[in-house]
Coordinates of N, CA, C and O in Angstrom, one line a residue:
M1 N -19.6 -69.5 -12.5 CA -19.7 -68.3 -12.5 C -21.2 -68.2 -11.6 O -22.1 -69.1 -12.5
K2 N -21.3 -66.6 -12.0 CA -22.6 -66.4 -10.9 C -23.6 -67.2 -13.0 O -23.1 -66.4 -13.2
Q3 N -24.7 -67.3 -12.1 CA -25.6 -67.7 -13.4 C -26.6 -66.5 -13.9 O -26.5 -66.2 -15.5
K4 N -26.5 -65.5 -13.3 CA -26.9 -64.0 -13.7 C -26.6 -63.7 -14.9 O -26.4 -62.7 -15.4
V5 N -24.9 -64.2 -14.8 CA -24.0 -63.6 -15.6 C -23.6 -64.0 -17.1 O -23.6 -63.2 -17.3
W6 N -23.5 -65.5 -16.4 CA -23.0 -66.1 -17.1 C -24.4 -67.0 -17.7 O -24.9 -67.7 -17.4
K7 N -24.4 -67.2 -19.7 CA -25.2 -68.2 -19.8 C -24.9 -68.8 -21.2 O -23.5 -68.6 -21.8
S8 N -25.8 -69.1 -21.7 CA -24.8 -70.2 -23.0 C -24.5 -69.7 -24.1 O -23.3 -70.2 -24.3
D9 N -24.3 -68.5 -24.1 CA -24.2 -67.9 -25.6 C -23.2 -66.6 -24.7 O -22.1 -66.7 -25.5
S10 N -22.9 -67.2 -23.7 CA -21.6 -65.9 -23.4 C -19.5 -66.4 -23.4 O -19.6 -65.7 -23.7
G11 N -19.4 -67.5 -23.4 CA -18.4 -68.2 -23.9 C -18.3 -68.0 -25.8 O -17.2 -67.1 -25.8
A12 N -19.2 -68.1 -26.3 CA -18.9 -67.2 -27.9 C -18.7 -65.7 -27.8 O -17.7 -65.7 -28.6
L13 N -19.6 -65.6 -26.9 CA -19.3 -63.3 -27.1 C -18.8 -63.5 -26.8 O -17.6 -62.5 -27.5
V14 N -17.5 -63.8 -25.5 CA -16.6 -63.8 -24.9 C -14.9 -63.9 -26.1 O -14.6 -63.1 -26.1
S15 N -15.5 -64.8 -26.7 CA -14.8 -65.6 -27.7 C -14.2 -64.4 -29.2 O -13.6 -64.5 -28.9
K16 N -15.7 -63.9 -29.2 CA -15.3 -63.0 -30.3 C -15.0 -61.9 -30.3 O -14.0 -61.0 -30.6
A17 N -15.6 -61.2 -29.1 CA -14.1 -59.8 -28.4 C -13.3 -59.8 -27.8 O -12.4 -58.9 -28.0
S18 N -12.3 -61.2 -27.3 CA -11.7 -61.6 -27.4 C -10.2 -61.6 -28.8 O -9.1 -60.9 -28.6
I19 N -11.3 -61.8 -29.9 CA -10.8 -61.9 -31.3 C -10.7 -60.4 -31.6 O -8.8 -60.1 -31.9
A20 N -11.5 -59.6 -31.4 CA -11.9 -58.3 -32.2 C -10.3 -57.4 -31.6 O -9.8 -56.9 -31.7
L21 N -10.2 -57.6 -30.1 CA -9.7 -57.3 -28.8 C -8.4 -56.7 -29.6 O -7.0 -56.3 -29.3
E22 N -7.5 -58.5 -29.7 CA -6.2 -59.1 -30.1 C -5.9 -58.3 -31.4 O -4.4 -58.0 -32.0
S23 N -6.4 -57.9 -32.2 CA -6.8 -57.1 -33.5 C -5.8 -55.9 -33.2 O -6.1 -54.6 -34.3
L24 N -6.2 -55.3 -32.4 CA -6.2 -53.9 -31.7 C -4.3 -53.5 -31.5 O -4.1 -54.1 -30.5
D25 N -3.9 -52.4 -31.9 CA -2.4 -51.9 -31.8 C -2.7 -51.6 -30.1 O -3.7 -51.1 -29.4
A26 N -1.3 -50.8 -29.9 CA -0.9 -50.6 -28.8 C -1.9 -49.6 -28.1 O -2.0 -49.4 -26.9
D27 N -1.8 -48.3 -28.9 CA -2.3 -47.2 -29.0 C -3.8 -47.6 -28.7 O -4.5 -46.6 -27.7
A28 N -3.9 -48.6 -28.8 CA -6.3 -48.4 -29.1 C -6.4 -48.9 -27.4 O -7.1 -48.0 -26.8
W29 N -5.1 -49.6 -26.9 CA -5.4 -50.4 -25.4 C -5.0 -48.9 -24.4 O -5.2 -49.5 -23.2
N30 N -5.0 -47.7 -24.7 CA -4.8 -46.3 -24.2 C -6.5 -46.0 -24.2 O -6.0 -45.0 -23.2
S31 N -6.9 -46.9 -24.9 CA -8.1 -45.5 -24.8 C -9.4 -45.9 -24.6 O -9.8 -47.3 -25.4
A32 N -10.0 -45.8 -23.3 CA -11.3 -46.6 -23.6 C -12.9 -46.2 -24.5 O -13.6 -47.7 -24.8
V33 N -12.1 -45.2 -25.2 CA -13.1 -45.1 -26.1 C -13.0 -46.0 -27.2 O -14.4 -46.6 -27.8
T34 N -12.0 -46.6 -27.9 CA -12.1 -47.4 -29.2 C -11.9 -48.7 -28.1 O -13.1 -48.8 -29.3
L35 N -11.7 -48.8 -27.1 CA -11.7 -50.1 -26.7 C -13.3 -50.4 -26.2 O -13.8 -51.4 -27.6
G36 N -14.4 -49.6 -26.9 CA -15.9 -49.5 -26.6 C -16.0 -49.5 -27.7 O -17.3 -50.3 -27.8
R37 N -15.5 -48.6 -28.3 CA -16.4 -49.1 -30.0 C -15.8 -51.0 -30.9 O -16.4 -51.4 -31.0
S38 N -14.7 -50.8 -30.5 CA -14.3 -52.3 -30.7 C -15.8 -53.1 -29.4 O -15.9 -54.5 -31.0
L39 N -15.6 -53.5 -28.9 CA -16.7 -54.0 -27.9 C -18.6 -53.5 -28.9 O -18.9 -54.4 -28.7
D40 N -18.7 -52.3 -29.2 CA -20.0 -52.8 -29.4 C -20.3 -52.5 -31.1 O -20.9 -52.9 -31.6
A41 N -19.1 -52.9 -31.5 CA -19.1 -53.8 -32.7 C -19.2 -55.0 -32.7 O -19.6 -55.7 -33.2
V42 N -18.3 -56.3 -32.0 CA -19.4 -57.3 -31.6 C -20.7 -57.3 -31.1 O -21.1 -57.8 -31.6
V43 N -21.0 -56.6 -30.0 CA -22.5 -56.6 -30.3 C -23.6 -56.3 -30.9 O -24.1 -57.2 -31.2
S44 N -22.7 -55.5 -31.6 CA -23.7 -55.3 -33.1 C -23.3 -56.7 -34.2 O -24.6 -56.5 -34.9
S45 N -22.3 -57.1 -33.9 CA -22.5 -57.9 -35.6 C -23.0 -59.1 -34.7 O -23.5 -60.2 -35.1
A46 N -22.9 -59.7 -33.6 CA -23.5 -60.4 -32.9 C -25.2 -60.1 -31.9 O -25.8 -61.5 -32.7
K47 N -25.5 -59.2 -32.9 CA -27.1 -59.1 -32.5 C -27.7 -59.4 -31.1 O -28.5 -60.0 -31.2
V48 N -27.3 -58.7 -30.3 CA -27.6 -58.9 -28.9 C -27.3 -57.8 -28.3 O -26.6 -56.9 -29.0
K49 N -28.3 -57.5 -26.8 CA -27.9 -56.4 -25.9 C -26.5 -56.0 -25.6 O -25.4 -56.8 -25.7
N50 N -26.2 -55.0 -25.6 CA -24.8 -55.2 -24.3 C -24.4 -55.7 -22.7 O -23.8 -56.3 -23.4
L51 N -25.5 -55.6 -22.5 CA -24.8 -56.5 -21.3 C -24.7 -57.9 -21.4 O -24.2 -58.8 -20.7
Q52 N -25.1 -58.7 -22.9 CA -25.4 -60.1 -22.9 C -23.6 -60.0 -22.7 O -23.3 -61.2 -22.7
L53 N -22.9 -59.1 -23.6 CA -21.4 -59.2 -24.1 C -20.8 -58.6 -22.3 O -19.7 -59.5 -21.5
F54 N -21.4 -57.5 -22.2 CA -20.5 -57.0 -21.3 C -20.6 -57.6 -19.6 O -19.0 -57.2 -18.6
S55 N -21.6 -57.5 -19.1 CA -22.0 -58.7 -17.4 C -21.3 -59.5 -17.6 O -20.2 -59.7 -16.7
P56 N -20.5 -60.4 -18.6 CA -19.3 -61.3 -18.6 C -18.4 -60.9 -18.4 O -17.1 -61.4 -17.9
L57 N -17.9 -59.6 -19.2 CA -16.9 -60.1 -19.7 C -16.1 -58.9 -18.1 O -14.9 -59.5 -18.0
R58 N -16.7 -57.9 -17.9 CA -16.6 -57.5 -16.4 C -16.2 -58.8 -15.6 O -15.5 -58.8 -14.1
Y59 N -17.4 -60.2 -15.4 CA -17.2 -60.8 -14.1 C -15.5 -61.7 -14.6 O -15.1 -61.3 -13.0
L60 N -15.2 -61.7 -15.4 CA -14.1 -62.5 -16.3 C -13.4 -61.1 -15.7 O -11.9 -61.8 -15.4
L61 N -13.2 -60.3 -16.2 CA -11.9 -59.2 -16.1 C -11.3 -58.9 -14.6 O -10.7 -58.4 -14.2
T62 N -12.7 -58.7 -13.9 CA -13.0 -58.2 -11.9 C -13.0 -59.6 -11.1 O -13.1 -59.2 -10.1
G63 N -14.6 -60.5 -11.4 CA -15.1 -61.6 -10.3 C -16.1 -60.4 -9.7 O -17.1 -60.5 -8.8
V64 N -16.4 -59.9 -10.3 CA -17.5 -59.3 -10.3 C -18.6 -58.2 -10.7 O -18.5 -58.3 -12.5
T65 N -20.2 -58.1 -10.2 CA -20.8 -58.0 -11.1 C -21.5 -56.7 -11.7 O -22.2 -56.6 -12.5
A66 N -20.8 -55.8 -10.7 CA -20.9 -54.4 -11.8 C -19.3 -53.3 -10.8 O -18.5 -53.5 -10.7
G67 N -19.6 -52.3 -11.5 CA -17.9 -51.4 -11.1 C -18.4 -50.7 -12.5 O -19.2 -50.5 -13.9
I68 N -17.5 -50.1 -12.5 CA -16.4 -48.3 -13.3 C -16.6 -49.3 -15.3 O -16.9 -50.9 -15.4
G69 N -17.0 -48.6 -15.6 CA -17.2 -49.8 -17.6 C -16.0 -50.1 -17.7 O -15.0 -50.2 -17.5
V70 N -16.7 -51.3 -18.5 CA -15.3 -52.4 -19.5 C -14.7 -52.0 -19.9 O -13.6 -52.4 -19.5
P71 N -14.5 -51.1 -20.4 CA -14.0 -50.4 -21.4 C -12.5 -49.8 -20.0 O -11.5 -50.2 -20.8
V72 N -13.2 -49.4 -20.1 CA -11.8 -48.6 -19.1 C -11.5 -49.7 -17.4 O -10.3 -49.3 -17.4
I73 N -11.9 -50.6 -17.0 CA -11.1 -51.9 -16.9 C -10.3 -52.2 -17.7 O -9.1 -52.1 -17.5
M74 N -10.6 -52.5 -19.0 CA -9.7 -52.8 -20.0 C -8.9 -51.8 -20.4 O -7.2 -52.3 -20.3
S75 N -9.1 -50.7 -20.4 CA -7.8 -49.4 -20.4 C -6.8 -49.7 -19.1 O -5.5 -49.7 -19.0
I76 N -7.6 -49.9 -17.8 CA -6.5 -50.2 -17.2 C -5.5 -51.1 -16.7 O -4.6 -51.4 -16.6
L77 N -6.5 -52.2 -16.9 CA -5.2 -53.8 -17.3 C -4.4 -53.7 -17.4 O -3.6 -54.6 -17.5
G78 N -4.6 -53.2 -19.0 CA -4.4 -53.4 -19.9 C -4.2 -54.9 -21.1 O -5.3 -55.5 -20.4
R79 N -3.9 -54.5 -22.0 CA -3.9 -55.6 -23.1 C -3.3 -56.8 -22.5 O -4.4 -57.8 -23.0
E80 N -2.8 -57.6 -22.4 CA -1.4 -58.8 -21.3 C -2.6 -59.3 -20.4 O -3.0 -60.5 -20.9
I81 N -3.3 -58.4 -19.7 CA -3.7 -59.2 -18.5 C -4.8 -59.3 -19.0 O -6.1 -59.8 -18.5
T82 N -6.3 -58.3 -19.6 CA -7.2 -58.4 -20.3 C -7.1 -60.2 -21.2 O -8.1 -60.0 -21.0
L83 N -6.4 -59.6 -21.6 CA -6.4 -60.9 -22.3 C -6.4 -62.1 -22.0 O -7.4 -63.0 -22.2
K84 N -5.1 -62.5 -20.8 CA -5.2 -63.0 -20.7 C -6.4 -63.9 -19.1 O -7.1 -65.0 -19.3
R85 N -7.4 -63.0 -19.1 CA -8.2 -63.2 -17.9 C -9.3 -63.5 -19.0 O -9.9 -64.8 -18.8
L86 N -9.5 -63.0 -20.3 CA -11.1 -63.2 -21.4 C -10.4 -64.6 -22.0 O -11.4 -65.5 -22.1
R87 N -9.0 -65.2 -21.5 CA -8.6 -66.6 -22.2 C -9.6 -67.6 -21.3 O -9.6 -69.2 -21.6
N88 N -9.8 -67.4 -20.5 CA -9.4 -67.8 -18.3 C -11.2 -68.4 -18.7 O -12.4 -68.1 -17.5
I89 N -11.8 -68.4 -20.1 CA -13.4 -68.8 -20.3 C -13.3 -70.0 -19.7 O -13.3 -70.9 -19.7
P90 N -14.8 -69.9 -18.6 CA -15.3 -70.9 -18.1 C -16.0 -72.2 -18.8 O -16.9 -72.1 -20.3
Q91 N -16.4 -73.5 -18.7 CA -17.2 -74.5 -19.7 C -18.2 -74.8 -19.1 O -18.4 -75.1 -18.4

């Protein structure tokens, strides 16, 4: 994985985000705004900058380092595909 994107704390942050996202109901997955709020809560509780979470998430979900917003990507992919990709955390 690209060193620019994946840092030593990225795995733990992605795991926290995955847990938060798993708890959302089906309607939440239709709203990029709701998904964004859930991810913002993870950022806030972990006391990190948005990029420290959003960059690794974007890379895991799309394989690229730039593009549309992560919550939009998640709402397009849907719950099942998003969570499956987030479980593939590099060691």
